[in-house]
Amino acid sequence: MTNHWADIQNADLVLIMGGNAAEAHPCGFKWVTEAKAHNKARLIVVDPRFNRSASVADLYAPIRTGTDIAFLGGLINYLLANDKIQHEYVRNYTDVSFVVKEGFAFEDGLFNGYDAAKRSYPDKSAWSYEIGADGYAVVDPSLSHPRCVFNLLKNHYSRYTPELVSSVCGTPQETMLKVWEAIAETSRPDKVMTIMYALGWTQHSVGSQMIRTGAMVQLLLGNIGMPGGGMNALRGHSNIQGLTDLGLLSNLLPGYLTLPGDGEQDYAAYIAKRTQKPLRPGQLSYWQNYEKFHVSLMKAWYGKSATVENNWAYDWLPKLDAPGAGYDVLKVFDMMFQGQINGYFCQGFNPIAAFPNKAKVGAALARLKYLVIMDPLATDTSEFWRNAGEFNDVDTAAIQTTVFRLPTTCFAEEDGSLVNSGRWLQWHWKAAEPPGEARTDIAIMAGLFHRLRALYAKEGGAFPEPILNLDWPYLRPDDPAPDELAREFNGRALADVSDPASGAVLAKAGEQLAGFAQLRADGSTASGCWIFSGSWTQAGNQMARRDNADPYGMGQTLGWAWAWPANRRILYNRASADPSGQPWDPAKKRLVWWNGKAWAGTDVPDFKPDSAPQDGMSPFIMNPEGVARFFALDKMAEGPFPEHYEPFETPIGRNPLHGNVQAVSNPAARVFKNDLELFGKAEEFPFVATTYRLTEHFHYWTKHCRLAAITQPEQFVEIGEALARERGITAGDRVKVSSNRGFIKAVAVVTKRLRPLTVDGKTVHQVGIPIHWGFSGVAKNGFITNTLTPFVGDGNTQTPEFKSFLVNVEKV
Amino acid sequence: MDMNRRQFFKVCGVGLGASSLAALGMAPPPAYAETIRHFKLANTRETRNTCPYCSVGCGLIMYSRGDGAKNVVQEIVHIEGDADHPVNRGTLCPKGAGLLDFVHSPNRLKYPEVREAGSNEWKRVSWDEALGRIATLMKADRDANFVTHNANGQTVNRWLSTGFLAASASSNEAGYITHKVVRSLGMLAFDNQARV
Amino acid sequence: MNNEIERYTPAERSNHWAVAILFVLAGLSGLALFHPALFWLSGLFGGGVWTRILHPFLGLAMFLLFLVLAIRFARYNHLNAYDRQWLKQMDDVVNNREDRLPEVGRYNAGQKLLFWVLVLCMLVLLVSGIVIWRQYFGEAFGVGLIRLAAVAHALAAFVLILGIIVHVYAAIWIKGSMGAMLYGKVSRAWARKHHAAWLREIGRK
Amino acid sequence: MASQDITARSATTTPMPQVRQVGEVAKLIDTSKCIGCKACQVACSEWNELRAEVGHNVGVYDNPNDLGADSWTLIRFAEYENPASGNLEWLIRKDGCMHCADPGCLKACPSPGAIVKYANGIVDFNQDKCIGCGYCISGCPFDVPRLSQKDHKAYKCTLCSDRVAVGLEPACVKTCPTGAIVFGSKQDMQMHAAERIEDLKERGFAQAGLYDPAGVGGTHVMYVLHHADQPSLYAGLPEAPAISPLVELWKGVTKPLALLAMGAAVLAGFFHYVRVGPNRVDEEPDPGEPTVHQVDPSVHVVDPNKQP
């Protein structure tokens, strides 16, 4: 989230699209009801299903799953055509005036530089700004240059007419226009819309671009950085934000630092590439501090062994050969399926239930030599080898995988911190001992590491240096305390750290650092995760703070827990003030402002605190250009502007925007050859299916909890009344839902809430399939819903397309 | 057994008298026992926590039996929302409201177990055996498949044949140390729930 | 010549007294639930819960035995023209002026009427009792019907109890009746006075 | 626990303490804020230590499918196509005890003290005294109490009388994520409802209103409805609930009258006996009968004074 949960109360309009906050985040959704009750806010829900969020919405619009870019692209066109944009914001805080390089083109559904054989754009060099003789990007403040971003944007979305969009999305034109009209109202500086989305956008082969389109709408309306505004990703799990922040992904290091690729053999070049100089005069380009963060990380990991001589242990980091995300789970499970992976660890994760095409995942796991499960609960994955009848029909004896199952504590039995969706790090305390012999994940990792280190010390082996030299300063080496680890990722001074300007000592050697501004690239500081720096300072554990005072009545509660970065609650909050430094709406939307000497306000300013408005520094300080981007440069796999592509399993078999067969579905998606063959066609699987979770359950955990099982006991699918009539199904019947990858059987819930849509002249029925059941638990056993889903991922995040695929439905 | 007149009068009189007196409200006064159940949280111990499900990060108060004395095994008996928490303000969704059944789920794992190749059952093992065997398997695989240089002779130092899927609800501290260990081994097949 | 006539066989007497005992038990347990003032009667049955458990079984047993009794006696209880005349002279009945009344057969009109009232009440009690018997039939009936049945049950019980009060009093009032049901025999004089036609009838046999 | 004075008690004819002026509480359920998440259901079961059986899905979201002895509250879902606006509405209502000011259950209950009404308005069942007859179910205009198959006792929402007694709100109120359930004095709840109704009217629900049915003397659980003119849209919420006339007939003034009637019948017999006397058979021998005389045993026993 750019903003945070309680801030939603400041919204004038809430758009829930690509998510179902009432269902999946009820306690966060409270702030929508608060905005409605106390701020007269309106709620708009755009979703394939009339869902729980829609039940309290002022306006609901149905949409065919997977067509959100068309809907939002149409909205961009509507805003530009009807001049419903926040002009001053767009002009000053975005890249509309930047001139794009010659050679950038979009034709017949593809941007320039596409390589069909590689299914990607290997050459993105034209997707960038024209650089002038002064070394800065060329801008045209008059917005008349034909290649300035504004005109390219306008041109790109001019194709998204209401008629076409309605035909792609199936949304009735009248409803769609009502939604657009309401959204357009928030282009006024004193009206703010928030967008709340979640996996309903992420889990598409074009998920990242859907989110980008939403962000572009928010930029046009001037809603980013505003209280009650922003782009708010409602993260799914309690600490998925934190684990992402800590970089537990194939290509990342903590704090969104990135691993080097094979080509980056030279440490200085690795750093240089990541410390971009400003693209416009007077801009901050904060990533210029990258090396400070990187060196501090290496000092936290390798201590004294990371030296300037060995480039801070640069070669001890593995280098990525795979482009993009590297070894994401789709790639890894494909490798496993090919027999290239021998060992696999699942720490609190249930891949056989959570990943697409369960048959493939199960077959892949069966090719492992060893599988290690660490979990508080008996997961389906831990028993993937057990024959559970039609739910999991496997030949147990033939599965040669050795499976270890290690019991872990649950939240109630350990201390530690979690990062919520609003980036708040909140500390929690242990209340009881774990059952039996369960241990914390920390103790298990430490126990494994020690055995490995002892083996390497004794026997030697492949490249033992990073293992032998990993810094392990914990008082109990086999069970490091959570507070020791928290202090380590916050960071401490290894030598006295002083202010380069005044020379004053900011932190003495051995002291905890106050924040990432104190990090140094000379090895005098160690910090395991720079963005968490400030969470455990010399003053103690900031994450455990419990002052919920809200002096401005805007829900910022700066004394509660600690938010990264720097306890800032709303990102880009400098944009909530106009170029002169005063809030766009001084009456109700005061966040930060220039008080004549410094930036101050109800939140920690996301800006250089002493940069006066007249200095001309723009609010988006992480970008070298200082402004927000409509034009994504080379950052996105599919191109700089989002374009509608059909889901890989499309009910209409074509892309109504263009005839190019290469551009029906995302031309740069993550897809593997053997999976391409498993995509179904509308002739055999005529209905559009989407999967989702229910408010009563949490993924595959709560099927082990009696109270949750009572409230939603048995697997079901939702089908509309029209489809039910067509197939002779009544509520409560058992139905078989099949895709080209398998089938599930479940109870039919027949509802008015799913209606057939008219798409591209055809009637399209949508089927809703909740995910929560499996072959073990307190709830009634059921099929793993991901038996049905396709093994294809987004081009940027590699997130599988769980939200849109084709099925057939029959009565059992 | 015939009734004589006196007996008859007696029976009639007592019956009638009793019923009419009772009807007039002179029934023996019933004892009004305390009907309100006892408040079950009196003297439980409160511990602050954060809901482990979604990312709203609701504050919890866990109530456990026992005052923390040496001879008491604390058991969590009730969980409800933390009214001071600025986001959830004491509220909890159905999952959070039912967290007690997660903590006490019959399907909680209690001991390290191993399922041997081809077997159809779990065998309980000690921690030492489990961790020892896993470390040995890891080392064997790493030593056999570690790549120090790629085909172009570039230093790459990666281990691709074992993968690690990190959690989504474990603490930052667990995540941090997991990352530290996994990267020191040179692993790249490293991911978490953020991807899906 | 024997001066005594058999009015009730041992089987009939046993049957009657079994029904009577069950009536008392069902009645007392029912009254315990009928009005708060009589709830103390539940103490006779081991408390409220036992009263609730026993009452339907007592009632059911009463009904079944009554059914046998009713089948035994139904043929004596057809009302006829004499009965209507008898009923018209109720004033003579209550004032012991039997000589003015039409000749009575085995049962007089009052007894016959009582018989049919009992039959009707028993049927109503059975049917309504089943409807409100939550433990076994809780799910079988709608709340509207249950409410109706509760009223019907109470009403039928009320009528039944009134009827039995009359019945018991009549037995006390008409000397010799109690003996008939206790020992089975009545004197010819008793029969001639109260049931002359019946006496003649058995004389003919 | 001064606020927990008992002001009405089942099967009790004497007056209860009435002197202390205890304020009434109420729970307000705003259906226009309810998202049907069932947190209230779970919190209720968790707090009250209830675990219903894991049932089946019967083709709807309502789970468990009905209230039960171990499910005291339940979210009920109804899909309604509003003919005026053309919009689909998913009307969601938390069902459970309404805590009537004039509780039908209490009226129907034959067991003294098994059902009580506290001065603050809470109607509570005391299972110790419950005899399991189920009359409360017949008495309830909202079809709320349920008999347990385990112990044949009746159960229903207690409005968390144990929490309220120590100054806390009921468990469902505390947990409700969207603030659709609020708790306070009845007056405050009525004021809160008025604000909500105004907001709903402004959003196009002209018939929005408060459900606090007078037929049962008002309730201590009230609803804000978008369509207060059609409560039955909300999964059959009664339009004009009142204690059924049959229950009134069954449990009302007829009862003491019936008792009096029975007593009167006995008295009538008594006075008849006194005034008219027993009906005896003449002692003269039967003309033409044998001389052996046998005394009528009943006469012999009943009236020894008449014996020669």
PDB file of N, CA and C in Angstrom, chain C residues 2-46:
ATOM      1  N   ASN C   2     -79.087 -65.148  44.072  1.00  0.00           N
ATOM      2  CA  ASN C   2     -78.024 -64.202  44.483  1.00  0.00           C
ATOM      3  C   ASN C   2     -78.502 -62.767  44.311  1.00  0.00           C
ATOM      4  N   ASN C   3     -78.304 -61.976  45.346  1.00  0.00           N
ATOM      5  CA  ASN C   3     -78.739 -60.589  45.273  1.00  0.00           C
ATOM      6  C   ASN C   3     -77.728 -59.712  44.520  1.00  0.00           C
ATOM      7  N   GLU C   4     -76.577 -60.257  44.221  1.00  0.00           N
ATOM      8  CA  GLU C   4     -75.529 -59.447  43.555  1.00  0.00           C
ATOM      9  C   GLU C   4     -75.428 -59.756  42.070  1.00  0.00           C
ATOM     10  N   ILE C   5     -75.141 -58.715  41.341  1.00  0.00           N
ATOM     11  CA  ILE C   5     -74.975 -58.877  39.886  1.00  0.00           C
ATOM     12  C   ILE C   5     -73.572 -58.396  39.541  1.00  0.00           C
ATOM     13  N   GLU C   6     -72.954 -59.069  38.607  1.00  0.00           N
ATOM     14  CA  GLU C   6     -71.629 -58.587  38.183  1.00  0.00           C
ATOM     15  C   GLU C   6     -71.791 -57.443  37.211  1.00  0.00           C
ATOM     16  N   ARG C   7     -71.184 -56.324  37.557  1.00  0.00           N
ATOM     17  CA  ARG C   7     -71.268 -55.164  36.647  1.00  0.00           C
ATOM     18  C   ARG C   7     -69.974 -55.036  35.839  1.00  0.00           C
ATOM     19  N   TYR C   8     -68.839 -55.289  36.474  1.00  0.00           N
ATOM     20  CA  TYR C   8     -67.559 -55.190  35.740  1.00  0.00           C
ATOM     21  C   TYR C   8     -66.728 -56.427  35.986  1.00  0.00           C
ATOM     22  N   THR C   9     -66.134 -56.959  34.925  1.00  0.00           N
ATOM     23  CA  THR C   9     -65.274 -58.127  35.047  1.00  0.00           C
ATOM     24  C   THR C   9     -63.949 -57.666  35.656  1.00  0.00           C
ATOM     25  N   PRO C  10     -63.179 -58.590  36.177  1.00  0.00           N
ATOM     26  CA  PRO C  10     -61.869 -58.204  36.713  1.00  0.00           C
ATOM     27  C   PRO C  10     -61.019 -57.496  35.669  1.00  0.00           C
ATOM     28  N   ALA C  11     -61.099 -57.941  34.439  1.00  0.00           N
ATOM     29  CA  ALA C  11     -60.289 -57.307  33.387  1.00  0.00           C
ATOM     30  C   ALA C  11     -60.716 -55.870  33.180  1.00  0.00           C
ATOM     31  N   GLU C  12     -62.028 -55.680  33.177  1.00  0.00           N
ATOM     32  CA  GLU C  12     -62.519 -54.314  32.978  1.00  0.00           C
ATOM     33  C   GLU C  12     -62.098 -53.421  34.134  1.00  0.00           C
ATOM     34  N   ARG C  13     -62.187 -53.979  35.348  1.00  0.00           N
ATOM     35  CA  ARG C  13     -61.822 -53.175  36.510  1.00  0.00           C
ATOM     36  C   ARG C  13     -60.335 -52.824  36.487  1.00  0.00           C
ATOM     37  N   SER C  14     -59.524 -53.813  36.177  1.00  0.00           N
ATOM     38  CA  SER C  14     -58.074 -53.548  36.113  1.00  0.00           C
ATOM     39  C   SER C  14     -57.782 -52.472  35.087  1.00  0.00           C
ATOM     40  N   ASN C  15     -58.412 -52.642  33.952  1.00  0.00           N
ATOM     41  CA  ASN C  15     -58.204 -51.685  32.871  1.00  0.00           C
ATOM     42  C   ASN C  15     -58.590 -50.295  33.364  1.00  0.00           C
ATOM     43  N   HIS C  16     -59.763 -50.182  33.962  1.00  0.00           N
ATOM     44  CA  HIS C  16     -60.221 -48.868  34.419  1.00  0.00           C
ATOM     45  C   HIS C  16     -59.236 -48.245  35.405  1.00  0.00           C
ATOM     46  N   TRP C  17     -58.821 -49.060  36.385  1.00  0.00           N
ATOM     47  CA  TRP C  17     -57.972 -48.466  37.414  1.00  0.00           C
ATOM     48  C   TRP C  17     -56.568 -48.148  36.898  1.00  0.00           C
ATOM     49  N   ALA C  18     -56.137 -48.921  35.929  1.00  0.00           N
ATOM     50  CA  ALA C  18     -54.837 -48.589  35.317  1.00  0.00           C
ATOM     51  C   ALA C  18     -54.923 -47.226  34.624  1.00  0.00           C
ATOM     52  N   VAL C  19     -56.030 -47.062  33.879  1.00  0.00           N
ATOM     53  CA  VAL C  19     -56.213 -45.758  33.216  1.00  0.00           C
ATOM     54  C   VAL C  19     -56.310 -44.663  34.276  1.00  0.00           C
ATOM     55  N   ALA C  20     -57.022 -44.966  35.361  1.00  0.00           N
ATOM     56  CA  ALA C  20     -57.215 -43.952  36.394  1.00  0.00           C
ATOM     57  C   ALA C  20     -55.884 -43.533  37.018  1.00  0.00           C
ATOM     58  N   ILE C  21     -55.059 -44.539  37.312  1.00  0.00           N
ATOM     59  CA  ILE C  21     -53.759 -44.211  37.920  1.00  0.00           C
ATOM     60  C   ILE C  21     -52.920 -43.380  36.956  1.00  0.00           C
ATOM     61  N   LEU C  22     -52.891 -43.812  35.699  1.00  0.00           N
ATOM     62  CA  LEU C  22     -52.113 -43.060  34.708  1.00  0.00           C
ATOM     63  C   LEU C  22     -52.671 -41.656  34.536  1.00  0.00           C
ATOM     64  N   PHE C  23     -54.009 -41.560  34.646  1.00  0.00           N
ATOM     65  CA  PHE C  23     -54.602 -40.227  34.524  1.00  0.00           C
ATOM     66  C   PHE C  23     -54.098 -39.320  35.645  1.00  0.00           C
ATOM     67  N   VAL C  24     -54.063 -39.874  36.836  1.00  0.00           N
ATOM     68  CA  VAL C  24     -53.627 -39.056  37.969  1.00  0.00           C
ATOM     69  C   VAL C  24     -52.180 -38.616  37.745  1.00  0.00           C
ATOM     70  N   LEU C  25     -51.346 -39.579  37.323  1.00  0.00           N
ATOM     71  CA  LEU C  25     -49.929 -39.245  37.128  1.00  0.00           C
ATOM     72  C   LEU C  25     -49.747 -38.258  35.978  1.00  0.00           C
ATOM     73  N   ALA C  26     -50.385 -38.561  34.856  1.00  0.00           N
ATOM     74  CA  ALA C  26     -50.248 -37.656  33.700  1.00  0.00           C
ATOM     75  C   ALA C  26     -50.845 -36.303  34.053  1.00  0.00           C
ATOM     76  N   GLY C  27     -51.970 -36.352  34.770  1.00  0.00           N
ATOM     77  CA  GLY C  27     -52.624 -35.106  35.115  1.00  0.00           C
ATOM     78  C   GLY C  27     -51.774 -34.255  36.034  1.00  0.00           C
ATOM     79  N   LEU C  28     -51.222 -34.883  37.058  1.00  0.00           N
ATOM     80  CA  LEU C  28     -50.401 -34.096  37.988  1.00  0.00           C
ATOM     81  C   LEU C  28     -49.150 -33.572  37.296  1.00  0.00           C
ATOM     82  N   SER C  29     -48.521 -34.426  36.491  1.00  0.00           N
ATOM     83  CA  SER C  29     -47.310 -33.957  35.810  1.00  0.00           C
ATOM     84  C   SER C  29     -47.665 -32.875  34.801  1.00  0.00           C
ATOM     85  N   GLY C  30     -48.836 -33.036  34.180  1.00  0.00           N
ATOM     86  CA  GLY C  30     -49.255 -32.014  33.225  1.00  0.00           C
ATOM     87  C   GLY C  30     -49.585 -30.707  33.930  1.00  0.00           C
ATOM     88  N   LEU C  31     -50.263 -30.825  35.058  1.00  0.00           N
ATOM     89  CA  LEU C  31     -50.607 -29.604  35.786  1.00  0.00           C
ATOM     90  C   LEU C  31     -49.352 -28.876  36.259  1.00  0.00           C
ATOM     91  N   ALA C  32     -48.313 -29.649  36.566  1.00  0.00           N
ATOM     92  CA  ALA C  32     -47.064 -29.024  37.002  1.00  0.00           C
ATOM     93  C   ALA C  32     -46.546 -28.070  35.931  1.00  0.00           C
ATOM     94  N   LEU C  33     -46.748 -28.458  34.678  1.00  0.00           N
ATOM     95  CA  LEU C  33     -46.275 -27.608  33.582  1.00  0.00           C
ATOM     96  C   LEU C  33     -47.342 -26.625  33.130  1.00  0.00           C
ATOM     97  N   PHE C  34     -48.575 -26.845  33.649  1.00  0.00           N
ATOM     98  CA  PHE C  34     -49.707 -26.045  33.156  1.00  0.00           C
ATOM     99  C   PHE C  34     -49.700 -24.640  33.742  1.00  0.00           C
ATOM    100  N   HIS C  35     -49.410 -24.567  35.005  1.00  0.00           N
ATOM    101  CA  HIS C  35     -49.433 -23.243  35.633  1.00  0.00           C
ATOM    102  C   HIS C  35     -48.309 -23.171  36.665  1.00  0.00           C
ATOM    103  N   PRO C  36     -47.618 -22.040  36.716  1.00  0.00           N
ATOM    104  CA  PRO C  36     -46.499 -21.909  37.655  1.00  0.00           C
ATOM    105  C   PRO C  36     -46.877 -22.301  39.071  1.00  0.00           C
ATOM    106  N   ALA C  37     -48.163 -22.007  39.451  1.00  0.00           N
ATOM    107  CA  ALA C  37     -48.577 -22.261  40.820  1.00  0.00           C
ATOM    108  C   ALA C  37     -48.542 -23.743  41.144  1.00  0.00           C
ATOM    109  N   LEU C  38     -48.577 -24.564  40.121  1.00  0.00           N
ATOM    110  CA  LEU C  38     -48.590 -26.012  40.358  1.00  0.00           C
ATOM    111  C   LEU C  38     -47.249 -26.649  40.015  1.00  0.00           C
ATOM    112  N   PHE C  39     -46.241 -25.811  39.723  1.00  0.00           N
ATOM    113  CA  PHE C  39     -44.954 -26.376  39.306  1.00  0.00           C
ATOM    114  C   PHE C  39     -44.367 -27.263  40.381  1.00  0.00           C
ATOM    115  N   TRP C  40     -44.759 -26.984  41.651  1.00  0.00           N
ATOM    116  CA  TRP C  40     -44.232 -27.804  42.748  1.00  0.00           C
ATOM    117  C   TRP C  40     -44.605 -29.262  42.585  1.00  0.00           C
ATOM    118  N   LEU C  41     -45.681 -29.512  41.835  1.00  0.00           N
ATOM    119  CA  LEU C  41     -46.059 -30.913  41.613  1.00  0.00           C
ATOM    120  C   LEU C  41     -44.965 -31.693  40.908  1.00  0.00           C
ATOM    121  N   SER C  42     -44.098 -30.932  40.190  1.00  0.00           N
ATOM    122  CA  SER C  42     -43.014 -31.621  39.480  1.00  0.00           C
ATOM    123  C   SER C  42     -42.111 -32.348  40.466  1.00  0.00           C
ATOM    124  N   GLY C  43     -42.133 -31.872  41.723  1.00  0.00           N
ATOM    125  CA  GLY C  43     -41.341 -32.552  42.750  1.00  0.00           C
ATOM    126  C   GLY C  43     -41.766 -34.002  42.931  1.00  0.00           C
ATOM    127  N   LEU C  44     -43.035 -34.264  42.654  1.00  0.00           N
ATOM    128  CA  LEU C  44     -43.529 -35.642  42.789  1.00  0.00           C
ATOM    129  C   LEU C  44     -42.870 -36.576  41.774  1.00  0.00           C
ATOM    130  N   PHE C  45     -42.359 -35.987  40.731  1.00  0.00           N
ATOM    131  CA  PHE C  45     -41.822 -36.810  39.639  1.00  0.00           C
ATOM    132  C   PHE C  45     -40.305 -36.727  39.554  1.00  0.00           C
ATOM    133  N   GLY C  46     -39.704 -36.145  40.522  1.00  0.00           N
ATOM    134  CA  GLY C  46     -38.247 -36.069  40.505  1.00  0.00           C
ATOM    135  C   GLY C  46     -37.733 -34.796  39.875  1.00  0.00           C
TER     136      GLY C  46
END
